[in-house]
Amino acid sequence: MAQEAGVSQSTVSLVMGGKWTGRVSPATARSVHAAAERLGYRPNPAARNLRLGTTRTVLLMVPTLTAPFFGPVYTGAARVATSHGFGVVVATWPDDAEPTGRTTGRTTGRTDGRSAARPAGPSGEGPFAAPHETIDGILASSLGVGSLRGGALGEFAGTPAVTLDSGPHEDVPTVDFGVADGMRAIARHLVSIGHRRFGHVAAGLDQWTFHARAQALEEVVRDVPGGALLREACEIDVASAKEAAWRLLGRPERPTVLVCDDDLIAAGAYKAARARGLAIPDDLSVTGFDDVLLATALEPELTTVRLPAEELGAQGMTALLELLGGTRPRPRVLPGRLVVRGSTAPPHQA
């Protein structure tokens, strides 16, 4: 077409891309359009998007594809993305990514112990041939900001990003859960029914969300006369959680309640209690966090905090679209809701 119009290829690109005003004369623009009409040229949107690096595709990075929590996160993100003509692809953390922390005593930093897929090129390292050309933006769940700007995810440097459930940050737009308020709600509920000796079965991940939960629990217990708090860390895994809960229940001053950072951890606490011959909630109360389907599959059903996982994905995608549109999105915090079920009751000592 450039030869037909008697101009350079760059001039054709400017005119056909609609960016010629002030850079190309109107007469030249008319010549290019006339040449395009004579040649029967029709723009190829996909090819144009690839050249401009705008494929209308967003990458959702999650710690694992096996945890039930992240399915709704994807659903929410995809719902908003589809309504704006975007698609969402999903990948897990690469092995050498920097999440907001790593599991105590583990090397992968993930919650399920599995190896993660790497978002790289066709050399066998992952699904993306040229990340800077194929991804318009990133939603990073529970992933450290450092991984977005360098290191393992350096190939995405400069790509607009929003972090999910990763804590406040000055440089990257954030969408977080109100996990501290959720943990305070659990702790105050337990205090109100008479508990004073708390055992915290804590996720052994150096992540903002778990630090916030631990700090909130400590604050409430510290303000209770006679309050005591013991803690054991574990992986987000039933077997590891059972071991941690077993240790807590073997202490001389046994806790009257186990506060668990995750519903899956609570399942491990149930197994430890029964192995110790303790009935829930008659001898021991147990609480969880997230309110995934497992919470109502346990018997008795689990007192927990419901986190709006689907809304996290939806709000994250909305924030990312604002960022792609040139607007700096405000930080968003989504509240959780305490759901009281049969796993909590007043302690015998009360």
mmCIF file of C-alpha atoms in Angstrom:
data_model
loop_
_atom_site.group_PDB
_atom_site.id
_atom_site.type_symbol
_atom_site.label_atom_id
_atom_site.label_comp_id
_atom_site.label_asym_id
_atom_site.label_seq_id
_atom_site.Cartn_x
_atom_site.Cartn_y
_atom_site.Cartn_z
ATOM 1 C CA MET A 1 0.000 0.000 0.000
ATOM 2 C CA ALA A 2 2.880 2.360 0.718
ATOM 3 C CA GLN A 3 4.111 1.988 -2.851
ATOM 4 C CA GLU A 4 0.615 2.492 -4.250
ATOM 5 C CA ALA A 5 0.182 5.720 -2.273
ATOM 6 C CA GLY A 6 3.748 6.896 -2.860
ATOM 7 C CA VAL A 7 4.510 7.244 0.858
ATOM 8 C CA SER A 8 6.537 5.416 3.493
ATOM 9 C CA GLN A 9 5.299 2.434 5.465
ATOM 10 C CA SER A 10 5.384 4.498 8.663
ATOM 11 C CA THR A 11 3.079 7.068 7.063
ATOM 12 C CA VAL A 12 0.646 4.310 6.136
ATOM 13 C CA SER A 13 0.739 3.046 9.735
ATOM 14 C CA LEU A 14 -0.006 6.510 11.093
ATOM 15 C CA VAL A 15 -2.910 7.086 8.729
ATOM 16 C CA MET A 16 -4.495 3.652 9.030
ATOM 17 C CA GLY A 17 -4.010 3.728 12.805
ATOM 18 C CA GLY A 18 -5.840 7.057 13.019
ATOM 19 C CA LYS A 19 -2.811 8.853 14.465
ATOM 20 C CA TRP A 20 -1.893 11.069 11.518
ATOM 21 C CA THR A 21 -3.428 14.376 12.668
ATOM 22 C CA GLY A 22 -0.694 16.965 13.062
ATOM 23 C CA ARG A 23 1.917 14.569 11.701
ATOM 24 C CA VAL A 24 0.729 13.945 8.131
ATOM 25 C CA SER A 25 -0.975 16.403 5.799
ATOM 26 C CA PRO A 26 -4.685 15.878 5.047
ATOM 27 C CA ALA A 27 -3.810 15.441 1.366
ATOM 28 C CA THR A 28 -1.384 12.620 2.175
ATOM 29 C CA ALA A 29 -3.961 10.972 4.430
ATOM 30 C CA ARG A 30 -6.504 11.114 1.606
ATOM 31 C CA SER A 31 -3.966 9.523 -0.742
ATOM 32 C CA VAL A 32 -3.383 6.657 1.680
ATOM 33 C CA HIS A 33 -7.098 6.039 2.161
ATOM 34 C CA ALA A 34 -7.626 6.138 -1.615
ATOM 35 C CA ALA A 35 -4.852 3.600 -2.119
ATOM 36 C CA ALA A 36 -6.371 1.363 0.538
ATOM 37 C CA GLU A 37 -9.736 1.518 -1.233
ATOM 38 C CA ARG A 38 -8.194 0.687 -4.620
ATOM 39 C CA LEU A 39 -6.352 -2.294 -3.145
ATOM 40 C CA GLY A 40 -9.393 -3.497 -1.209
ATOM 41 C CA TYR A 41 -7.505 -3.226 2.082
ATOM 42 C CA ARG A 42 -9.395 -4.101 5.246
ATOM 43 C CA PRO A 43 -7.736 -3.714 8.651
ATOM 44 C CA ASN A 44 -7.103 -6.901 10.611
ATOM 45 C CA PRO A 45 -7.997 -6.041 14.230
ATOM 46 C CA ALA A 46 -6.054 -8.963 15.683
ATOM 47 C CA ALA A 47 -2.894 -8.098 13.766
ATOM 48 C CA ARG A 48 -3.271 -4.443 14.654
ATOM 49 C CA ASN A 49 -3.714 -5.299 18.320
ATOM 50 C CA LEU A 50 -0.581 -7.423 18.270
ATOM 51 C CA ARG A 51 1.429 -4.597 16.706
ATOM 52 C CA LEU A 52 0.140 -2.163 19.296
ATOM 53 C CA GLY A 53 0.509 -4.627 22.174
ATOM 54 C CA THR A 54 -3.219 -4.480 22.914
ATOM 55 C CA THR A 55 -4.689 -7.948 22.602
ATOM 56 C CA ARG A 56 -7.489 -7.257 25.096
ATOM 57 C CA THR A 57 -6.176 -10.125 27.195
ATOM 58 C CA VAL A 58 -5.549 -10.053 30.944
ATOM 59 C CA LEU A 59 -3.407 -12.502 32.900
ATOM 60 C CA LEU A 60 -4.727 -13.651 36.281
ATOM 61 C CA MET A 61 -1.885 -14.979 38.455
ATOM 62 C CA VAL A 62 -2.944 -17.204 41.383
ATOM 63 C CA PRO A 63 -0.987 -19.357 43.844
ATOM 64 C CA THR A 64 -2.702 -22.607 42.839
ATOM 65 C CA LEU A 65 -5.441 -23.953 40.589
ATOM 66 C CA THR A 66 -6.489 -26.629 43.087
ATOM 67 C CA ALA A 67 -7.750 -24.446 45.941
ATOM 68 C CA PRO A 68 -11.516 -23.846 45.682
ATOM 69 C CA PHE A 69 -11.135 -20.186 46.633
ATOM 70 C CA PHE A 70 -9.603 -19.082 43.323
ATOM 71 C CA GLY A 71 -12.355 -20.413 41.046
ATOM 72 C CA PRO A 72 -14.768 -17.640 42.091
ATOM 73 C CA VAL A 73 -11.962 -15.060 41.794
ATOM 74 C CA TYR A 74 -11.592 -16.034 38.134
ATOM 75 C CA THR A 75 -15.368 -16.059 37.619
ATOM 76 C CA GLY A 76 -15.694 -12.496 38.880
ATOM 77 C CA ALA A 77 -12.777 -11.235 36.811
ATOM 78 C CA ALA A 78 -14.001 -12.979 33.650
ATOM 79 C CA ARG A 79 -17.541 -11.629 34.071
ATOM 80 C CA VAL A 80 -16.354 -8.014 34.094
ATOM 81 C CA ALA A 81 -13.709 -8.627 31.425
ATOM 82 C CA THR A 82 -16.192 -10.191 28.999
ATOM 83 C CA SER A 83 -18.578 -7.276 29.345
ATOM 84 C CA HIS A 84 -15.769 -4.985 28.147
ATOM 85 C CA GLY A 85 -14.507 -7.205 25.332
ATOM 86 C CA PHE A 86 -11.518 -8.626 27.230
ATOM 87 C CA GLY A 87 -10.458 -12.204 27.821
ATOM 88 C CA VAL A 88 -8.780 -13.647 30.920
ATOM 89 C CA VAL A 89 -6.088 -16.328 30.991
ATOM 90 C CA VAL A 90 -4.896 -17.947 34.205
ATOM 91 C CA ALA A 91 -1.442 -19.050 35.326
ATOM 92 C CA THR A 92 0.074 -20.036 38.662
ATOM 93 C CA TRP A 93 3.120 -18.570 40.295
ATOM 94 C CA PRO A 94 6.420 -19.570 38.684
ATOM 95 C CA ASP A 95 8.765 -21.484 40.943
ATOM 96 C CA ASP A 96 11.070 -18.508 41.468
ATOM 97 C CA ALA A 97 8.420 -15.799 41.796
ATOM 98 C CA GLU A 98 8.362 -13.639 44.897
ATOM 99 C CA PRO A 99 4.990 -13.994 46.574
ATOM 100 C CA THR A 100 4.419 -11.738 49.566
ATOM 101 C CA GLY A 101 6.180 -14.491 51.462
ATOM 102 C CA ARG A 102 7.095 -18.150 51.606
ATOM 103 C CA THR A 103 5.806 -21.037 53.616
ATOM 104 C CA THR A 104 7.766 -21.821 56.736
ATOM 105 C CA GLY A 105 9.974 -24.807 56.061
ATOM 106 C CA ARG A 106 9.025 -25.086 52.393
ATOM 107 C CA THR A 107 10.681 -24.085 49.163
ATOM 108 C CA THR A 108 7.853 -23.392 46.738
ATOM 109 C CA GLY A 109 5.882 -20.687 48.522
ATOM 110 C CA ARG A 110 2.533 -22.112 47.372
ATOM 111 C CA THR A 111 -0.333 -23.381 49.452
ATOM 112 C CA ASP A 112 -0.730 -26.820 47.922
ATOM 113 C CA GLY A 113 2.838 -28.041 47.543
ATOM 114 C CA ARG A 114 2.508 -28.434 43.778
ATOM 115 C CA SER A 115 4.858 -27.119 41.145
ATOM 116 C CA ALA A 116 3.539 -24.006 39.426
ATOM 117 C CA ALA A 117 3.292 -23.243 35.739
ATOM 118 C CA ARG A 118 5.620 -20.564 34.452
ATOM 119 C CA PRO A 119 4.230 -17.759 32.256
ATOM 120 C CA ALA A 120 7.007 -17.689 29.689
ATOM 121 C CA GLY A 121 7.675 -18.516 26.047
ATOM 122 C CA PRO A 122 7.461 -21.447 23.662
ATOM 123 C CA SER A 123 10.790 -22.850 24.775
ATOM 124 C CA GLY A 124 8.860 -25.085 27.152
ATOM 125 C CA GLU A 125 8.853 -22.618 30.031
ATOM 126 C CA GLY A 126 5.219 -21.546 29.693
ATOM 127 C CA PRO A 127 2.347 -20.460 27.463
ATOM 128 C CA PHE A 128 3.315 -16.952 26.332
ATOM 129 C CA ALA A 129 5.468 -16.416 23.256
ATOM 130 C CA ALA A 130 6.089 -12.721 23.926
ATOM 131 C CA PRO A 131 4.485 -11.595 27.204
ATOM 132 C CA HIS A 132 4.867 -7.873 26.530
ATOM 133 C CA GLU A 133 2.927 -8.339 23.275
ATOM 134 C CA THR A 134 0.282 -10.822 24.381
ATOM 135 C CA ILE A 135 -0.825 -9.479 27.776
ATOM 136 C CA ASP A 136 -2.407 -6.063 28.305
ATOM 137 C CA GLY A 137 -2.619 -6.232 32.081
ATOM 138 C CA ILE A 138 -2.119 -8.443 35.123
ATOM 139 C CA LEU A 139 -4.283 -9.336 38.111
ATOM 140 C CA ALA A 140 -1.908 -10.804 40.694
ATOM 141 C CA SER A 141 -3.509 -12.591 43.630
ATOM 142 C CA SER A 142 -1.446 -13.027 46.807
ATOM 143 C CA LEU A 143 1.684 -12.152 44.862
ATOM 144 C CA GLY A 144 4.443 -9.794 45.983
ATOM 145 C CA VAL A 145 4.773 -6.523 44.094
ATOM 146 C CA GLY A 146 8.472 -7.191 43.549
ATOM 147 C CA SER A 147 7.588 -10.108 41.288
ATOM 148 C CA LEU A 148 5.659 -7.803 38.973
ATOM 149 C CA ARG A 149 8.482 -5.359 38.517
ATOM 150 C CA GLY A 150 11.460 -7.658 38.202
ATOM 151 C CA GLY A 151 12.880 -11.063 39.042
ATOM 152 C CA ALA A 152 10.868 -14.056 37.902
ATOM 153 C CA LEU A 153 8.185 -11.919 36.266
ATOM 154 C CA GLY A 154 10.559 -9.371 34.804
ATOM 155 C CA GLU A 155 9.243 -10.211 31.338
ATOM 156 C CA PHE A 156 6.080 -8.346 32.366
ATOM 157 C CA ALA A 157 7.928 -5.202 33.446
ATOM 158 C CA GLY A 158 5.894 -2.182 32.491
ATOM 159 C CA THR A 159 2.656 -4.137 32.100
ATOM 160 C CA PRO A 160 -0.233 -2.481 34.016
ATOM 161 C CA ALA A 161 -1.019 -4.527 37.124
ATOM 162 C CA VAL A 162 -3.450 -4.668 40.028
ATOM 163 C CA THR A 163 -2.780 -6.812 43.093
ATOM 164 C CA LEU A 164 -5.493 -8.808 44.848
ATOM 165 C CA ASP A 165 -5.427 -9.685 48.553
ATOM 166 C CA SER A 166 -1.793 -8.605 48.769
ATOM 167 C CA GLY A 167 -2.068 -5.563 51.041
ATOM 168 C CA PRO A 168 -1.799 -1.799 50.543
ATOM 169 C CA HIS A 169 0.983 -0.542 48.279
ATOM 170 C CA GLU A 170 1.904 2.907 47.011
ATOM 171 C CA ASP A 171 3.047 1.877 43.530
ATOM 172 C CA VAL A 172 0.404 -0.631 42.430
ATOM 173 C CA PRO A 173 -3.411 -0.358 42.623
ATOM 174 C CA THR A 174 -4.809 -2.797 45.163
ATOM 175 C CA VAL A 175 -8.013 -4.666 45.942
ATOM 176 C CA ASP A 176 -7.955 -6.314 49.362
ATOM 177 C CA PHE A 177 -10.216 -8.082 51.806
ATOM 178 C CA GLY A 178 -10.941 -6.584 55.217
ATOM 179 C CA VAL A 179 -9.276 -9.594 56.832
ATOM 180 C CA ALA A 180 -8.311 -7.788 60.040
ATOM 181 C CA ASP A 181 -11.921 -6.815 60.703
ATOM 182 C CA GLY A 182 -12.988 -10.366 59.889
ATOM 183 C CA MET A 183 -10.569 -11.825 62.422
ATOM 184 C CA ARG A 184 -11.646 -9.290 65.035
ATOM 185 C CA ALA A 185 -15.253 -10.368 64.476
ATOM 186 C CA ILE A 186 -14.305 -14.006 65.079
ATOM 187 C CA ALA A 187 -12.283 -13.187 68.195
ATOM 188 C CA ARG A 188 -14.985 -10.956 69.690
ATOM 189 C CA HIS A 189 -17.619 -13.611 69.061
ATOM 190 C CA LEU A 190 -15.485 -16.130 70.924
ATOM 191 C CA VAL A 191 -14.817 -13.734 73.791
ATOM 192 C CA SER A 192 -18.538 -12.979 74.049
ATOM 193 C CA ILE A 193 -19.350 -16.641 74.650
ATOM 194 C CA GLY A 194 -16.668 -17.019 77.297
ATOM 195 C CA HIS A 195 -13.406 -18.110 75.641
ATOM 196 C CA ARG A 196 -10.135 -16.869 77.128
ATOM 197 C CA ARG A 197 -7.539 -19.459 76.059
ATOM 198 C CA PHE A 198 -7.016 -19.230 72.306
ATOM 199 C CA GLY A 199 -4.960 -21.458 70.040
ATOM 200 C CA HIS A 200 -4.077 -19.953 66.661
ATOM 201 C CA VAL A 201 -3.446 -22.520 63.913
ATOM 202 C CA ALA A 202 -1.704 -20.071 61.612
ATOM 203 C CA ALA A 203 -0.874 -20.353 57.929
ATOM 204 C CA GLY A 204 2.915 -20.465 57.740
ATOM 205 C CA LEU A 205 3.099 -17.961 54.899
ATOM 206 C CA ASP A 206 4.879 -14.642 55.183
ATOM 207 C CA GLN A 207 1.985 -12.826 53.505
ATOM 208 C CA TRP A 208 0.175 -9.615 54.311
ATOM 209 C CA THR A 209 -3.207 -11.306 54.677
ATOM 210 C CA PHE A 210 -1.976 -13.745 57.335
ATOM 211 C CA HIS A 211 0.039 -11.108 59.193
ATOM 212 C CA ALA A 212 -3.092 -8.949 59.350
ATOM 213 C CA ARG A 213 -5.156 -11.831 60.749
ATOM 214 C CA ALA A 214 -2.552 -12.683 63.386
ATOM 215 C CA GLN A 215 -2.191 -9.076 64.510
ATOM 216 C CA ALA A 216 -5.950 -8.580 64.797
ATOM 217 C CA LEU A 217 -6.342 -11.745 66.874
ATOM 218 C CA GLU A 218 -3.482 -10.679 69.159
ATOM 219 C CA GLU A 219 -5.053 -7.261 69.695
ATOM 220 C CA VAL A 220 -8.395 -8.669 70.780
ATOM 221 C CA VAL A 221 -6.945 -11.323 73.093
ATOM 222 C CA ARG A 222 -4.516 -8.837 74.642
ATOM 223 C CA ASP A 223 -7.422 -6.631 75.733
ATOM 224 C CA VAL A 224 -9.329 -9.484 77.395
ATOM 225 C CA PRO A 225 -8.688 -9.976 81.145
ATOM 226 C CA GLY A 226 -7.092 -13.379 81.539
ATOM 227 C CA GLY A 227 -6.713 -13.781 77.798
ATOM 228 C CA ALA A 228 -3.986 -16.137 76.521
ATOM 229 C CA LEU A 229 -2.885 -16.906 72.983
ATOM 230 C CA LEU A 230 -0.760 -19.812 71.747
ATOM 231 C CA ARG A 231 0.248 -20.211 68.110
ATOM 232 C CA GLU A 232 1.490 -22.994 65.842
ATOM 233 C CA ALA A 233 2.233 -22.519 62.135
ATOM 234 C CA CYS A 234 1.399 -24.968 59.359
ATOM 235 C CA GLU A 235 0.953 -25.290 55.624
ATOM 236 C CA ILE A 236 -2.515 -24.783 54.191
ATOM 237 C CA ASP A 237 -2.921 -28.516 54.118
ATOM 238 C CA VAL A 238 -5.049 -30.874 56.223
ATOM 239 C CA ALA A 239 -2.174 -33.103 57.373
ATOM 240 C CA SER A 240 0.089 -30.188 58.322
ATOM 241 C CA ALA A 241 -2.785 -28.426 60.091
ATOM 242 C CA LYS A 242 -3.619 -31.580 62.042
ATOM 243 C CA GLU A 243 -0.028 -31.747 63.310
ATOM 244 C CA ALA A 244 -0.048 -28.085 64.373
ATOM 245 C CA ALA A 245 -3.419 -28.419 66.098
ATOM 246 C CA TRP A 246 -2.271 -31.634 67.810
ATOM 247 C CA ARG A 247 0.662 -29.741 69.316
ATOM 248 C CA LEU A 248 -1.590 -26.958 70.594
ATOM 249 C CA LEU A 249 -4.034 -29.407 72.133
ATOM 250 C CA GLY A 250 -1.179 -31.134 73.938
ATOM 251 C CA ARG A 251 -0.158 -27.998 75.848
ATOM 252 C CA PRO A 252 -0.613 -28.065 79.660
ATOM 253 C CA GLU A 253 -3.065 -25.160 79.460
ATOM 254 C CA ARG A 254 -5.042 -26.498 76.522
ATOM 255 C CA PRO A 255 -6.824 -23.852 74.433
ATOM 256 C CA THR A 256 -10.600 -23.907 74.577
ATOM 257 C CA VAL A 257 -10.795 -22.768 70.952
ATOM 258 C CA LEU A 258 -8.661 -23.192 67.847
ATOM 259 C CA VAL A 259 -8.759 -20.178 65.527
ATOM 260 C CA CYS A 260 -7.686 -21.299 62.042
ATOM 261 C CA ASP A 261 -6.463 -19.043 59.230
ATOM 262 C CA ASP A 262 -8.278 -21.048 56.555
ATOM 263 C CA ASP A 263 -11.195 -23.485 56.306
ATOM 264 C CA LEU A 264 -8.854 -26.232 55.085
ATOM 265 C CA ILE A 265 -6.698 -25.690 58.160
ATOM 266 C CA ALA A 266 -9.852 -26.004 60.259
ATOM 267 C CA ALA A 267 -10.477 -29.427 58.715
ATOM 268 C CA GLY A 268 -7.078 -30.493 60.032
ATOM 269 C CA ALA A 269 -7.979 -29.090 63.453
ATOM 270 C CA TYR A 270 -11.148 -31.228 63.452
ATOM 271 C CA LYS A 271 -9.035 -34.332 62.837
ATOM 272 C CA ALA A 272 -6.615 -33.429 65.634
ATOM 273 C CA ALA A 273 -9.456 -32.821 68.089
ATOM 274 C CA ARG A 274 -11.028 -36.175 67.365
ATOM 275 C CA ALA A 275 -7.652 -37.900 67.606
ATOM 276 C CA ARG A 276 -7.350 -36.359 71.081
ATOM 277 C CA GLY A 277 -10.828 -37.579 71.983
ATOM 278 C CA LEU A 278 -12.308 -34.084 72.048
ATOM 279 C CA ALA A 279 -15.824 -33.351 70.786
ATOM 280 C CA ILE A 280 -16.564 -30.193 68.774
ATOM 281 C CA PRO A 281 -17.956 -27.890 70.121
ATOM 282 C CA ASP A 282 -18.578 -29.514 73.542
ATOM 283 C CA ASP A 283 -14.894 -29.856 74.440
ATOM 284 C CA LEU A 284 -13.334 -27.541 71.864
ATOM 285 C CA SER A 285 -14.525 -24.775 69.556
ATOM 286 C CA VAL A 286 -12.997 -24.347 66.085
ATOM 287 C CA THR A 287 -13.230 -21.469 63.590
ATOM 288 C CA GLY A 288 -12.063 -21.058 59.998
ATOM 289 C CA PHE A 289 -11.686 -18.318 57.413
ATOM 290 C CA ASP A 290 -12.933 -17.892 53.779
ATOM 291 C CA ASP A 291 -16.229 -19.857 53.915
ATOM 292 C CA VAL A 292 -15.543 -22.178 50.996
ATOM 293 C CA LEU A 293 -17.869 -25.147 50.392
ATOM 294 C CA LEU A 294 -15.840 -27.258 52.821
ATOM 295 C CA ALA A 295 -17.142 -25.141 55.706
ATOM 296 C CA THR A 296 -20.618 -26.649 55.433
ATOM 297 C CA ALA A 297 -19.311 -30.136 54.579
ATOM 298 C CA LEU A 298 -17.661 -30.426 58.004
ATOM 299 C CA GLU A 299 -19.700 -31.776 60.924
ATOM 300 C CA PRO A 300 -20.542 -29.704 62.849
ATOM 301 C CA GLU A 301 -20.612 -26.967 60.240
ATOM 302 C CA LEU A 302 -17.834 -24.427 60.618
ATOM 303 C CA THR A 303 -18.009 -20.938 62.080
ATOM 304 C CA THR A 304 -15.952 -18.833 59.684
ATOM 305 C CA VAL A 305 -15.626 -15.505 57.876
ATOM 306 C CA ARG A 306 -17.131 -15.312 54.413
ATOM 307 C CA LEU A 307 -14.836 -13.514 51.967
ATOM 308 C CA PRO A 308 -16.430 -12.352 48.675
ATOM 309 C CA ALA A 309 -13.997 -14.125 46.358
ATOM 310 C CA GLU A 310 -16.005 -13.503 43.185
ATOM 311 C CA GLU A 311 -16.315 -9.830 44.024
ATOM 312 C CA LEU A 312 -12.533 -9.686 44.557
ATOM 313 C CA GLY A 313 -12.040 -10.794 40.946
ATOM 314 C CA ALA A 314 -14.733 -8.432 39.668
ATOM 315 C CA GLN A 315 -13.399 -5.397 41.528
ATOM 316 C CA GLY A 316 -9.847 -6.259 40.519
ATOM 317 C CA MET A 317 -10.814 -6.390 36.856
ATOM 318 C CA THR A 318 -12.745 -3.125 37.169
ATOM 319 C CA ALA A 319 -9.681 -1.466 38.690
ATOM 320 C CA LEU A 320 -7.447 -2.841 35.950
ATOM 321 C CA LEU A 321 -9.772 -1.519 33.238
ATOM 322 C CA GLU A 322 -9.620 1.898 34.881
ATOM 323 C CA LEU A 323 -5.835 1.689 34.883
ATOM 324 C CA LEU A 324 -5.753 0.673 31.209
ATOM 325 C CA GLY A 325 -8.045 3.615 30.471
ATOM 326 C CA GLY A 326 -5.579 6.070 31.980
ATOM 327 C CA THR A 327 -7.193 6.509 35.412
ATOM 328 C CA ARG A 328 -5.442 5.660 38.656
ATOM 329 C CA PRO A 329 -7.946 3.444 40.535
ATOM 330 C CA ARG A 330 -8.494 4.043 44.224
ATOM 331 C CA PRO A 331 -7.631 1.251 46.698
ATOM 332 C CA ARG A 332 -10.576 -1.041 47.325
ATOM 333 C CA VAL A 333 -11.250 -3.009 50.516
ATOM 334 C CA LEU A 334 -13.998 -5.649 50.513
ATOM 335 C CA PRO A 335 -15.459 -6.540 53.921
ATOM 336 C CA GLY A 336 -15.894 -10.105 55.108
ATOM 337 C CA ARG A 337 -18.857 -11.371 57.113
ATOM 338 C CA LEU A 338 -18.853 -13.544 60.218
ATOM 339 C CA VAL A 339 -20.957 -16.694 59.755
ATOM 340 C CA VAL A 340 -21.671 -18.420 63.074
ATOM 341 C CA ARG A 341 -22.398 -22.135 62.812
ATOM 342 C CA GLY A 342 -22.221 -25.186 65.029
ATOM 343 C CA SER A 343 -18.458 -25.417 65.614
ATOM 344 C CA THR A 344 -18.405 -22.758 68.357
ATOM 345 C CA ALA A 345 -19.993 -22.853 71.811
ATOM 346 C CA PRO A 346 -19.177 -21.600 75.311
ATOM 347 C CA PRO A 347 -16.268 -23.478 76.919
ATOM 348 C CA HIS A 348 -16.978 -25.802 79.840
ATOM 349 C CA GLN A 349 -14.917 -23.550 82.116
ATOM 350 C CA ALA A 350 -17.385 -20.697 81.491
#
